[in-house]
Structures are given as C-alpha cells and as structure tokens.
Short mmCIF file of C-alpha atoms (C1' of nucleotides) in Angstrom, two decimals:
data_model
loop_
_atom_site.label_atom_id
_atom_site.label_comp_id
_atom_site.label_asym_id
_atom_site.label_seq_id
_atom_site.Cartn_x
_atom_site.Cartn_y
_atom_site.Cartn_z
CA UNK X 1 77.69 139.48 184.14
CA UNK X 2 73.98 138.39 182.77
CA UNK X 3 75.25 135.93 180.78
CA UNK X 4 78.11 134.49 182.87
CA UNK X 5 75.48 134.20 185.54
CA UNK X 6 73.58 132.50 183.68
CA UNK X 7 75.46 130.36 182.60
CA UNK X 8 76.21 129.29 186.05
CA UNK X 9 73.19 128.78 187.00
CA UNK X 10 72.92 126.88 184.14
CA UNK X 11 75.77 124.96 184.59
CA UNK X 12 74.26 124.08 188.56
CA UNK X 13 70.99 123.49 187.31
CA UNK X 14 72.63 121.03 184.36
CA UNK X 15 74.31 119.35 187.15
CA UNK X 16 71.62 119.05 189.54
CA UNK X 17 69.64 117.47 186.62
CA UNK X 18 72.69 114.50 186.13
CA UNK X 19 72.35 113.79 189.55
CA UNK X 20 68.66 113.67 189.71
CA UNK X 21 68.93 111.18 186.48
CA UNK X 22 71.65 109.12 187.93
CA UNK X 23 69.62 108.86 190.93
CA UNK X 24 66.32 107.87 188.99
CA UNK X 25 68.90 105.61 187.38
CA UNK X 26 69.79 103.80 190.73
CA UNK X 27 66.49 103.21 191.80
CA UNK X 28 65.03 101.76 188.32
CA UNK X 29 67.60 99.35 188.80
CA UNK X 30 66.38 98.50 191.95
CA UNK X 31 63.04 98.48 191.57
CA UNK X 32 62.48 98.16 188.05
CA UNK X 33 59.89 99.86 186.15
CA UNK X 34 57.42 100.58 188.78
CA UNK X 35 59.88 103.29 189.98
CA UNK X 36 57.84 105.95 192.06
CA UNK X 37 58.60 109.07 191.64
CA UNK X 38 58.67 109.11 195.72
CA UNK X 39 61.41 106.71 195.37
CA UNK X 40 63.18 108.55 192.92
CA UNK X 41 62.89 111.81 195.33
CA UNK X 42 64.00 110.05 198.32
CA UNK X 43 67.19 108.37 196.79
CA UNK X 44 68.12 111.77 195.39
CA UNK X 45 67.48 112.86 198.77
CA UNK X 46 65.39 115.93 198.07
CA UNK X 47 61.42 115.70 197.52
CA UNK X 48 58.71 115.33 194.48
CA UNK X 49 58.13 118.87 193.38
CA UNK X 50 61.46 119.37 192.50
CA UNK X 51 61.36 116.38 190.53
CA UNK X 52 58.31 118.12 189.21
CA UNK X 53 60.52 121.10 188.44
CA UNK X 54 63.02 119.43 186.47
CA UNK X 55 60.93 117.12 184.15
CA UNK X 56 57.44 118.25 184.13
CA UNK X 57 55.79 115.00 184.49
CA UNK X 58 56.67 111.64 184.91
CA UNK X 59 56.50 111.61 181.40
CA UNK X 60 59.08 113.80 181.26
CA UNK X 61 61.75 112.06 183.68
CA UNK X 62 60.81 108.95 181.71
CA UNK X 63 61.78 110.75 178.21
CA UNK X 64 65.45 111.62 179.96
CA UNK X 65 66.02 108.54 181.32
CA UNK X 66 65.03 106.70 178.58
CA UNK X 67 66.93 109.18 176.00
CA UNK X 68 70.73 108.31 178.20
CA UNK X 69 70.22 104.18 177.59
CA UNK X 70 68.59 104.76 174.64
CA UNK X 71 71.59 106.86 173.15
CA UNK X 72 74.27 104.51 174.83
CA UNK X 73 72.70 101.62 173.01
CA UNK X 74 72.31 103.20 169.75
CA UNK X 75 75.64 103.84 169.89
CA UNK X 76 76.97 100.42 170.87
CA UNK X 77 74.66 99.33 167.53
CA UNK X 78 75.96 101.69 165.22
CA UNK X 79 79.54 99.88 166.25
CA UNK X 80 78.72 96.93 165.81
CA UNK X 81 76.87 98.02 162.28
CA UNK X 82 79.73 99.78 161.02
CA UNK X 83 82.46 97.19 161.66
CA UNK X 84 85.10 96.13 158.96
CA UNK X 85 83.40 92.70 158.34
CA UNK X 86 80.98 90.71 156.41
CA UNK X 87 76.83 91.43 156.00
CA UNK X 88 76.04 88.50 157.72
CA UNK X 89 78.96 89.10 160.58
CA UNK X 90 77.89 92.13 160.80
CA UNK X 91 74.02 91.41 161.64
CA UNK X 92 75.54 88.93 164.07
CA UNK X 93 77.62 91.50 165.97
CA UNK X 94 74.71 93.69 166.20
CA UNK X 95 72.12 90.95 167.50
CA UNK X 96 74.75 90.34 170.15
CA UNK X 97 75.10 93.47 171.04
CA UNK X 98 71.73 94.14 172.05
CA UNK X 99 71.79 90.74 173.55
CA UNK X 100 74.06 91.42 175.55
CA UNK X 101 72.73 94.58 176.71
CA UNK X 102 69.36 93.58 178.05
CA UNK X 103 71.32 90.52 179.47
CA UNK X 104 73.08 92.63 181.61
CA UNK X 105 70.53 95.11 182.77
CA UNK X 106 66.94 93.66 182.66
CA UNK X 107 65.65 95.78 184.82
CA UNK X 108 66.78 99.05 182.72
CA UNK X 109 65.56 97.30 179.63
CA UNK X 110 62.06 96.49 181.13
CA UNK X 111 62.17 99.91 181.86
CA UNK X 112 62.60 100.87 178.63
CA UNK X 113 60.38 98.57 176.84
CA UNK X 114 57.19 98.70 179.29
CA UNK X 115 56.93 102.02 180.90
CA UNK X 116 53.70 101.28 182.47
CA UNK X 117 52.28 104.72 181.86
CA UNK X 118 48.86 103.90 182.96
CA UNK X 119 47.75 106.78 184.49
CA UNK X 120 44.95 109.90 184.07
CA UNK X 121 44.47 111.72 181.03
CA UNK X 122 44.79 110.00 177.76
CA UNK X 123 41.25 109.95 176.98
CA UNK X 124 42.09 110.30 173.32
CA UNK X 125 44.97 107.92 173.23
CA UNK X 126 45.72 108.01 169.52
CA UNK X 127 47.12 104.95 168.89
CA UNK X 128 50.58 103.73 168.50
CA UNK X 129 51.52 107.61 169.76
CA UNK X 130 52.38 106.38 173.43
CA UNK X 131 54.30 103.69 172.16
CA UNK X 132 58.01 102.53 173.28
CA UNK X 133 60.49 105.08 171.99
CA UNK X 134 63.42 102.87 171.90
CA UNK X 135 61.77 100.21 169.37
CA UNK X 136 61.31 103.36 166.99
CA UNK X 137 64.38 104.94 167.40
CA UNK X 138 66.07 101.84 166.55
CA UNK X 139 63.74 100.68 163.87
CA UNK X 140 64.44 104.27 162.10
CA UNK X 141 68.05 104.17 162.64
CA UNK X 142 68.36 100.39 161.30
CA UNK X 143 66.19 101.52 158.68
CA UNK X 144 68.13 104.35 157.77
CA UNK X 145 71.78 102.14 157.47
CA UNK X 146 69.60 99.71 155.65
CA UNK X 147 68.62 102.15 153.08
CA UNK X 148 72.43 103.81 152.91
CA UNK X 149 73.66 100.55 152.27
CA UNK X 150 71.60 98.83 150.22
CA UNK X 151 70.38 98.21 146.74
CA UNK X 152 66.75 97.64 147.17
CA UNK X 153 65.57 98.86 143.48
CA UNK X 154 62.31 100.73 143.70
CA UNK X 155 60.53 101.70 146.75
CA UNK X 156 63.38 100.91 148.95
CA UNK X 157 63.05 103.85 151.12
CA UNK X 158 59.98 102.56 152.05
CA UNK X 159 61.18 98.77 152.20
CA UNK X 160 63.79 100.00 153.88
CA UNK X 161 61.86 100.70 156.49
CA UNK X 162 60.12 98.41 156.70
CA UNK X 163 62.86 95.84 157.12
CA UNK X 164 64.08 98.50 159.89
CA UNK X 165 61.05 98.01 162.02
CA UNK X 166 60.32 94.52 161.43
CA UNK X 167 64.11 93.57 162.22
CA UNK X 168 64.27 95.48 165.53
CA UNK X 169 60.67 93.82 166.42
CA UNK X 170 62.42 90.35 165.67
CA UNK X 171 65.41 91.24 167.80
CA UNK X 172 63.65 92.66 170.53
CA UNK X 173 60.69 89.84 171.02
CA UNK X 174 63.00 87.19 170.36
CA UNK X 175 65.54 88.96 172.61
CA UNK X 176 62.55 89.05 175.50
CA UNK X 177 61.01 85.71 175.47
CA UNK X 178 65.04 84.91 175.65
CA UNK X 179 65.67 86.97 178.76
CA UNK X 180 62.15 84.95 180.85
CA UNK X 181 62.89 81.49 179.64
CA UNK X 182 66.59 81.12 178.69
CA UNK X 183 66.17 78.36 176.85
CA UNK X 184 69.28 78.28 175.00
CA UNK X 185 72.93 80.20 174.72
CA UNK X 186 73.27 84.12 173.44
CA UNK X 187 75.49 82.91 170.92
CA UNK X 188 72.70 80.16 169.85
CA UNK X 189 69.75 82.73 169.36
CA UNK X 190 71.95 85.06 167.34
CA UNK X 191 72.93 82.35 164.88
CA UNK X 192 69.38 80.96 164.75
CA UNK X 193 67.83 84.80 164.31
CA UNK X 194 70.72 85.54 161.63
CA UNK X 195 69.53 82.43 159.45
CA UNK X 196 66.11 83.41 159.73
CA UNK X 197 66.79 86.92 158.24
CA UNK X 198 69.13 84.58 155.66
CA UNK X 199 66.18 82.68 154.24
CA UNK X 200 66.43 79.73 155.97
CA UNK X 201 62.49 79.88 156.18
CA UNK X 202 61.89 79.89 152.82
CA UNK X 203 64.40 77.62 151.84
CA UNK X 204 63.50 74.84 154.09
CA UNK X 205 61.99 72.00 152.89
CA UNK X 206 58.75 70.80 153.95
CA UNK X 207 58.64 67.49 156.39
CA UNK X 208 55.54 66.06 155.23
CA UNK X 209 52.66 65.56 152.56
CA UNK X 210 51.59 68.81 150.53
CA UNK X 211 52.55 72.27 150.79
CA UNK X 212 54.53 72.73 154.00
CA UNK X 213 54.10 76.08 156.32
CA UNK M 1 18.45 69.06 193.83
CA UNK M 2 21.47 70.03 194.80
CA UNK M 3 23.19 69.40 191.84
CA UNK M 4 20.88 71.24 189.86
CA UNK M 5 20.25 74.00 191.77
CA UNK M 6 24.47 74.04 191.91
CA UNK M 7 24.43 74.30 187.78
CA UNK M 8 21.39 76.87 188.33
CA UNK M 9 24.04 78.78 190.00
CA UNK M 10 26.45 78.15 188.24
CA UNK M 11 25.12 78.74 184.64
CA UNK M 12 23.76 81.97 186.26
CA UNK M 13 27.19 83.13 187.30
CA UNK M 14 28.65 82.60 184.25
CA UNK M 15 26.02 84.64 182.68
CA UNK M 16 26.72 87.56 184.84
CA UNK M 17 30.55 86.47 184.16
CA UNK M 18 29.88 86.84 180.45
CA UNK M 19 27.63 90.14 181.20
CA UNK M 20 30.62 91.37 183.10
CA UNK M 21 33.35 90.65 180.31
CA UNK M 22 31.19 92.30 177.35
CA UNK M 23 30.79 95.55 179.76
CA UNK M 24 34.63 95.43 180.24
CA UNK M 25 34.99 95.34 176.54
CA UNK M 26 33.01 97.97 175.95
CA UNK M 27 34.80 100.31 178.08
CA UNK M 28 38.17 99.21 176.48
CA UNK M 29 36.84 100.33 173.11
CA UNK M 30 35.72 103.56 174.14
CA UNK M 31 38.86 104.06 176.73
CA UNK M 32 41.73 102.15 175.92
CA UNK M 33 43.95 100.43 178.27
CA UNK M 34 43.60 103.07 181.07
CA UNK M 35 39.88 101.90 181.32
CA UNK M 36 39.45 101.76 185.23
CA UNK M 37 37.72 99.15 187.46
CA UNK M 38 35.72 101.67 188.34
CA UNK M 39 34.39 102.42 184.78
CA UNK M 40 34.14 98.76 183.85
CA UNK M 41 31.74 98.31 187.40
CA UNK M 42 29.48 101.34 186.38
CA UNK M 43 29.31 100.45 182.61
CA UNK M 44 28.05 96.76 184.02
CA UNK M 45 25.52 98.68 186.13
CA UNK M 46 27.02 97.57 189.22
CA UNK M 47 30.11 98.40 191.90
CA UNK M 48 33.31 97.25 192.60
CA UNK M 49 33.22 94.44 194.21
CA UNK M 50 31.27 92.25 192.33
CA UNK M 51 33.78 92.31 190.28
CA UNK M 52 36.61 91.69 192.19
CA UNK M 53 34.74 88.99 193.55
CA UNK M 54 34.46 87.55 189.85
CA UNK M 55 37.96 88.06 188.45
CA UNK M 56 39.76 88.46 191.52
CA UNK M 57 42.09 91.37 190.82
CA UNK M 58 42.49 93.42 187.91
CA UNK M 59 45.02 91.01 186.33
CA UNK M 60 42.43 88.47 186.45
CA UNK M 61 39.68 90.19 184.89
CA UNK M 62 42.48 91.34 181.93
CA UNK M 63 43.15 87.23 181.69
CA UNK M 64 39.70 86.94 181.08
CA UNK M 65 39.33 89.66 178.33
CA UNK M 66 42.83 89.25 177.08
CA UNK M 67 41.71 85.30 176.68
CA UNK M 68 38.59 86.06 174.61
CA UNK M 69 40.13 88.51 172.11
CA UNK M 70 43.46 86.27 172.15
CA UNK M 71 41.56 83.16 171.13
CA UNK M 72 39.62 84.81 168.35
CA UNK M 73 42.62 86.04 166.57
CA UNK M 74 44.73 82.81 167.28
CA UNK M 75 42.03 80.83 165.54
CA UNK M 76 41.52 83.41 162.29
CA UNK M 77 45.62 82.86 162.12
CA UNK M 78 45.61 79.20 162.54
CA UNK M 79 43.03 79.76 159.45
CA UNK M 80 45.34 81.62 157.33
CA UNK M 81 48.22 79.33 158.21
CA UNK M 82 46.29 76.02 157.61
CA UNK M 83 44.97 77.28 154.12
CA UNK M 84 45.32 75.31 150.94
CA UNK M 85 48.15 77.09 149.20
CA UNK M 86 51.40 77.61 149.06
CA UNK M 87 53.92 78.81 151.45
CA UNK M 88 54.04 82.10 151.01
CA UNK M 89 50.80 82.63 150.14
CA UNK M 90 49.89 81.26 153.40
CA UNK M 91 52.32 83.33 155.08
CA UNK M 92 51.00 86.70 153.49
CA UNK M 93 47.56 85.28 154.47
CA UNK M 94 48.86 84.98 157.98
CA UNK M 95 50.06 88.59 158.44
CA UNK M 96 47.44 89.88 156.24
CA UNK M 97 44.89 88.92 159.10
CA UNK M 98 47.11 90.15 161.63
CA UNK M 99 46.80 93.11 160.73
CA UNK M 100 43.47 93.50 159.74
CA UNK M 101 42.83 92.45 163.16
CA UNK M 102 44.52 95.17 164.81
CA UNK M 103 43.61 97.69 162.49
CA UNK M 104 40.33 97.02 162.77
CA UNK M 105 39.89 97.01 166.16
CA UNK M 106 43.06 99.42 167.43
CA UNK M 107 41.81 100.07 171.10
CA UNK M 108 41.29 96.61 171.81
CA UNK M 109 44.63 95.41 170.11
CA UNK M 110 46.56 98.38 172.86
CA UNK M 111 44.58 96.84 175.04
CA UNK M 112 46.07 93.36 174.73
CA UNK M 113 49.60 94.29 173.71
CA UNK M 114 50.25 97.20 176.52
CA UNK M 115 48.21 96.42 179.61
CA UNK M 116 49.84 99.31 181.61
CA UNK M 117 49.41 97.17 185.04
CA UNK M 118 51.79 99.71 186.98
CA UNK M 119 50.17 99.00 190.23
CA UNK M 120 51.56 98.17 193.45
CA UNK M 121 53.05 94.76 195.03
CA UNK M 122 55.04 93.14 192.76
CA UNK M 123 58.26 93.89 193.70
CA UNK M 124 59.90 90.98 193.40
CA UNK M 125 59.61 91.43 189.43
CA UNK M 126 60.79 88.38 188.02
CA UNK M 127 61.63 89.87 184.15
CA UNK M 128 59.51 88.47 181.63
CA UNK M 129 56.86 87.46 184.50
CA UNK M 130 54.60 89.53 183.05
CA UNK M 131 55.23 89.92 179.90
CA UNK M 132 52.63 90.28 177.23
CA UNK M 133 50.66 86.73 176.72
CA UNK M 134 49.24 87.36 173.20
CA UNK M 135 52.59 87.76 171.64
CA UNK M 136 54.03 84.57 173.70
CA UNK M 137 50.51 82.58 172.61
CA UNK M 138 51.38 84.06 168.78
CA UNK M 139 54.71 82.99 169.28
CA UNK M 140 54.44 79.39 170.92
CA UNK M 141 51.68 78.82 168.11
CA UNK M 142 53.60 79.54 165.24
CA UNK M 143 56.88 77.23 166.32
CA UNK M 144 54.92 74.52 167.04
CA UNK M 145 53.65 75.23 163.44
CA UNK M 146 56.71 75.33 162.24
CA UNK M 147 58.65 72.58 163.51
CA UNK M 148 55.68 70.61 162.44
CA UNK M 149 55.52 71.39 158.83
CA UNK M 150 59.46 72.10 158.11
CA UNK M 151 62.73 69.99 157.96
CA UNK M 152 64.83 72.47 159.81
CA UNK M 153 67.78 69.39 160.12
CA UNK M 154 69.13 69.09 163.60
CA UNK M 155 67.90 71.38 166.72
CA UNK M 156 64.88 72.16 165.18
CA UNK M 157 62.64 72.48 167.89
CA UNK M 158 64.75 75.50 169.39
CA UNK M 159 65.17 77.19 166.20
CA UNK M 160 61.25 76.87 165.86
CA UNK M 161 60.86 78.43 169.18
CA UNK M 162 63.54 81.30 168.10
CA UNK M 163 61.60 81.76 164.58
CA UNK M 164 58.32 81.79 165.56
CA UNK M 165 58.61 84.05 168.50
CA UNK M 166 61.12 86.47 166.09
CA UNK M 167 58.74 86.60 163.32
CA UNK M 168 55.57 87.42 165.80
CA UNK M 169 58.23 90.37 167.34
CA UNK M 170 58.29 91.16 163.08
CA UNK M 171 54.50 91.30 162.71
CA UNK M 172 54.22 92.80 166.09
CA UNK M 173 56.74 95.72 165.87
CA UNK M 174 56.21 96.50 161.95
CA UNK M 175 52.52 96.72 162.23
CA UNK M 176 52.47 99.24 165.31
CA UNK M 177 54.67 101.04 163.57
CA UNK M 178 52.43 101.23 160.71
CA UNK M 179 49.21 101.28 162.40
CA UNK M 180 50.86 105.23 163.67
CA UNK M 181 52.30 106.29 160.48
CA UNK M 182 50.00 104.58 157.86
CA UNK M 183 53.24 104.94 155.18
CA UNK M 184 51.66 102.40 152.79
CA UNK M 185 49.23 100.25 152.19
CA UNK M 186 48.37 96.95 154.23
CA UNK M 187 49.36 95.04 151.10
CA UNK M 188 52.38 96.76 150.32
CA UNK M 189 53.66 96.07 154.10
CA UNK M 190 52.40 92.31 153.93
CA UNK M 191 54.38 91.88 150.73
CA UNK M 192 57.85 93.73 152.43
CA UNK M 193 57.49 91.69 155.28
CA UNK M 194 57.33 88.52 153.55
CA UNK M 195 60.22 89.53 151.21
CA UNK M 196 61.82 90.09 154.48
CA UNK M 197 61.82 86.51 155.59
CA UNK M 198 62.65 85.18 152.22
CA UNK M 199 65.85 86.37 152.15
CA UNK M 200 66.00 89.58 149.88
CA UNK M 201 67.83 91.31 152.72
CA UNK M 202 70.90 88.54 152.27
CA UNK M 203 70.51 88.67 149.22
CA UNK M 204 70.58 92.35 147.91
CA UNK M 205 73.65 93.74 146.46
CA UNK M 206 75.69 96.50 148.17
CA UNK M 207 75.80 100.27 147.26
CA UNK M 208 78.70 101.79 147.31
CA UNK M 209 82.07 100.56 147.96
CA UNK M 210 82.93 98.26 150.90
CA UNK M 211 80.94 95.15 152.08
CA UNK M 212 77.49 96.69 152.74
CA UNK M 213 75.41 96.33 155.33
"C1'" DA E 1 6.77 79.58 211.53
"C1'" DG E 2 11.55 80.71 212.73
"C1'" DA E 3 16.50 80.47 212.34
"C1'" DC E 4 20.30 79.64 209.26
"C1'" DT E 5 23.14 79.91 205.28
"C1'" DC E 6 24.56 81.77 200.96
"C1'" DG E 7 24.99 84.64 196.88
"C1'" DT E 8 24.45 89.36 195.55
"C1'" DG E 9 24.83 93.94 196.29
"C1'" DT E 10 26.07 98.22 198.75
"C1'" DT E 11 28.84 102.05 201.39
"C1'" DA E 12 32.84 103.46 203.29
"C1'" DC E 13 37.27 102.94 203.81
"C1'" DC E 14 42.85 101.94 203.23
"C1'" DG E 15 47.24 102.79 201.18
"C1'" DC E 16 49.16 104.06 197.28
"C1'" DT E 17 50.08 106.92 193.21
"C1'" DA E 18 50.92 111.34 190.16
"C1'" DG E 19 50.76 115.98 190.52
"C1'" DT E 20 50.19 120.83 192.79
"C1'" DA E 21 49.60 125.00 195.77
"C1'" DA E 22 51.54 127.63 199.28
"C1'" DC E 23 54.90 128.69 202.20
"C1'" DA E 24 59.98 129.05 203.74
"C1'" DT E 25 64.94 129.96 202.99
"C1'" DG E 26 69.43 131.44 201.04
"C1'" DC E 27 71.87 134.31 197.84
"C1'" DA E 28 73.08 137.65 194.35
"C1'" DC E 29 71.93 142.35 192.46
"C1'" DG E 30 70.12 147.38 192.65
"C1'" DC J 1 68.56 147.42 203.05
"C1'" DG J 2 65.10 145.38 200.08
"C1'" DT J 3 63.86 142.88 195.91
"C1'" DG J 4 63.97 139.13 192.87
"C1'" DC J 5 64.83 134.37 191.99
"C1'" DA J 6 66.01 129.69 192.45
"C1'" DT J 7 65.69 125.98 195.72
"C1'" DG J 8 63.59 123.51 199.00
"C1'" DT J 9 59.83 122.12 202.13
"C1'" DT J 10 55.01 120.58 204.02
"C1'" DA J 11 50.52 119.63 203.16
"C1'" DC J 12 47.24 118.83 200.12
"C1'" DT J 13 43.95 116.99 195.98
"C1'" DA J 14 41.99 113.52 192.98
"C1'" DG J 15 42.01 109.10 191.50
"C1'" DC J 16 43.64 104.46 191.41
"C1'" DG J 17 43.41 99.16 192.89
"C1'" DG J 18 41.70 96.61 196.46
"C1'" DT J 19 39.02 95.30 200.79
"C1'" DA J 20 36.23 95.05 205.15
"C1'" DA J 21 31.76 95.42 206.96
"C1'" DC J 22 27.24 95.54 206.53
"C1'" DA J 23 22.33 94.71 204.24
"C1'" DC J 24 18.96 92.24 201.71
"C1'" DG J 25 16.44 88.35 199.31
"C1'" DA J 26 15.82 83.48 198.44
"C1'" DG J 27 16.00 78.78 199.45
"C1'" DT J 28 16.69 75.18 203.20
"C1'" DC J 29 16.54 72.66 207.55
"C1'" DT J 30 14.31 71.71 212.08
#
DNA sequence: AGACTCGTGTTACCGCTAGTAACATGCACG
DNA sequence: CGTGCATGTTACTAGCGGTAACACGAGTCT
C-alpha cells in the first residue's frame, strides 16, 4: 500500500506539475519573458507559494520550462541532422529548422534566450555560470555530432567544440537580428549562413587595392 | 553672459555626468549586472534622483555606460581589422582582441551583453526591441566592413549584413563559452574559429560510412 | 534690499517584484 | 476518533525602479 500510494500521489503531484508548466507556458506566450510569477499563479488559478512548492525559485520554474522547448527543439535538430542527405543539405535543414522555430514562437524563444534573471543574490556571479542554457545545450550537442562525424585529425574533440559553439552562436545571432529586422526571406539567410560556414569568406576576392578584409 | 554662464552649466553638468558614469562603472565591476540604482547613487556619494534626473531611467543610464565601453572596443576592433596584413591575420587579430577584451574585463563584458532589465512596463514587447546593442553595433560594423573590402558578386550587401552579424553571434557565443570553461588557450580558440570560417568544416572528410555530417 | 527663478539635493513615498511564514482545510491511515 | 500529510490560502517582508514634494544656495531682475 506504501508504495502504490505513493505512487499516486506521485502520479497527482506529476500531473499537477504539467499543468502548472502548461500554464506558465500560456502566459510566457502572452507576456513574454517578463512573466510574473503572479501571472503564472493566477492563470493556473491557484496562488505563488505553491508555485514556490513545485519549483523552488523562479529559477527553478525557469529550468522546467526552459528544459520542455529546449528538448522539443533539440529534437527537431537532431532530425534535421540525421537526415539521409548531403553535408551541406543537411546544415541547411538544420538552420531552417531553428528558423523556423523562433519564427513561430518569438515570444517562447525570447524567453529562452533572455531570461532576465536580474534579481537579489548573485553577489558572486561567476561568470558565464548564469548564462542561457539552450545556447549550451545546443552548442554541446552540435559539437558532439560534429565530432561523431567528422575527421578533424588532432585535437578535434576540442575543435569540435569549438565549431559546436561558434556554429550555434552564428545561428542564433544571425537568427535574432533576423527575427527584429526581417530584412530578407528564411530561405535567403539559410543559404547565405550555409556559404559562410562553406568558405565563401575566405574565398572571396577582395574589391579593391591591397589586402582585402 | 548668458551664454557663458549656459556652457558654465553646462560643462559643469557634464562633469558631474562623467562623475556619475565612472561611479556606475565602478559598481558594475564590483557587482555585475544586478548593480542597483541604488548602489550606483551611494557609490557617487549622492541619492536617487540625481540620477534619474541625469539618465532618465535606468535604460538610459545603461545607454550611457553601455556607449562608453561599446565605443572603446569597437575602435580596438576597427584596429585589428584595418591592420596591414593579410586576411586572416587580420581576422585572428580581430577576435584575438575580442576576447582579450572580455576576458579582461568579465564583469563589465556581462554587463554589456546581459543587461537583465526585467522591470516593469514594457508590455507591448516588440521582439528584438531590446535586444543587446553591442552585438548589433559589432555586427552592423563588421558588414559594412565587409561589403566594403570583398567582391561578394550579386546581393552583397544582405549577405554582408547576414555574415557580419553571424560571425559576431560566432565570437560572441564561442567566447562565453570559453570564458566559463577555459578548455584551451585564447590562441588555440582564435585559430579554431578562424579555421571555422575558412571552410575546414566543408571541407573535412567523413568518418564512417554514409555522407557525414 | 527683496523677490524670483533655477539647478542641486534630500526624504518619503508608490507600485511592483520574488520569496516566505503562518494558518486553514480535506483526506487517508492507525 | 485523532494524527499525519499534502494542498491551499492570506498576509507579510525586503528590495527593486521610479517619482512627487519639499529645502537650500546662488545668481538675476526690479
């Protein structure tokens, strides 16, 4: 009886949670990332402590919420990285993917990217700790493909890595300066970030006199 | 008389202007982003506000700091990108003082790239609105380098834009994530970065079977 | 001189936030 | 029946950004 109990109250308290999350969910949409955690209470109908209860801190409701997009989008990447097509079709399919994503839900992805944690405590703020899970999760995980598929030669673990971070950072300021200024089509920034990983930098010529950029 | 006692005035307010901004730097060093209007006023010897009467609101008096920092390291890059040497030289330059810049001065450098300005209003929340102006100033910069110096054949000016705000999102993303982990040296990064825009990732053979990544 | 303005500074407050303590209620187990 | 225990509430603290109202000193006009 201990343990079927408990796992019904476990099962309650699991589903209690989704609701609170899907709730949370609702009004970051809304509202975007300046989501109180009054709001949050109020559209889940109950009050703050139990959000308390749940999650610990805002912190903590951040972390969940974050974790359900974050895993969604990871896995819609991993797709479109593991498709039955070329390198460079490949990259493309991923770019757009992610695109697509914060096209279709700024306000989750602002969420995401700019938490706006700027509240008490922190005095020792270690640097880079605090930092936007989602950027690392996907800079590991591209990392990690990167290194499982690729002949690097020496180091490339650490190249690998590298690349990982440095690609996702690409993607997602590119991807942001898209989203406020739209100043061309989805398809037209994936092409034009594609040939930029392809070399097109360093195999342009220079327009002028001496030693172009 | 009136003039002059007007440029008496003003010269004197832009004194306590500049007083103001090297107190608020201060504080940033020694707090990080969370440093509090209330801090900034007592480090300055003074009370609220004054400076709210200076700056006008918190985003203001960020502008103002943001500005300072923002210029210095937009003119040590515009050094590094306008030296005599060749193109990737200059470009290793260019991240090379990138990140010596924020590793040097890592409080200031959160400070600038993750504002934390969760505070009321601003519902509306026009996506990108408020988005982070050093990377946009890095970015902006950098295209207009770019189209200037390279033959990039037909729609060059967006592909600039794309580039130059993709391969600030690079630097950007890459050196937080090195600036927490410290995996390798600032050299060694520089140098995978660079190989990462001149095309080793196209052109790296696969590992195993099947078209690779 | 006396009144008037103006920049500089203060105290005391507002509305908001994250987070918490203390108290109430329903429900299963001994 | 009473005892835990989870769930829920109200009412609060401390601190934030931001502001209104008041006070003082200096220069100016009549």
């Amino acid at each position: 009886m201990d343990t079927t109990q408990r796992t019904e109250q476990q099962r309650s308290a699991d589903r209690r949670r989704r609701e609170l999350l899907e709730a949370a969910d609702r009004v970051v949409l809304r509202d975007g990332p300046q989501a109180s955690m009054n709001a949050i209470a109020a559209e889940a109908g109950i009050t703050k402590p139990i959000l308390y209860r749940h999650f610990g801190d805002k912190g903590g409701l951040y972390a969940a919420l974050a974790k359900r997009h974050t895993d969604a989008l990871l896995d819609s990447l991993r797709a479109a990285l593991d498709a039955p097509a070329e390198r460079r079709e490949r990259v493309e399919a991923t770019l757009d993917t992610y695109l697509a994503a914060i096209e279709a839900r700024p306000q989750v992805y602002r969420f995401l990217m700019h938490p706006a944690e700027g509240s008490s405590g922190d005095q020792g703020f270690d640097v880079g700790k605090h930092s936007v899970p989602l950027l690392r999760r996907m800079g590991e995980e591209l990392a990690q493909v990167i290194e499982d598929r690729l002949d690097l030669g020496p180091g490339s673990q650490q190249l690998a890595r590298v690349w990982g971070h440095g690609i996702v950072g690409m993607m997602h300021a590119a991807g942001d300066w898209w989203l406020g200024e739209r100043p061309c089509s989805r398809a037209e920034l994936v092409r034009s970030l594609a040939d930029l990983l392809w070399g097109r930098l360093a195999a342009a010529g220079d327009k002028m006199g001496g030693p172009g950029f």
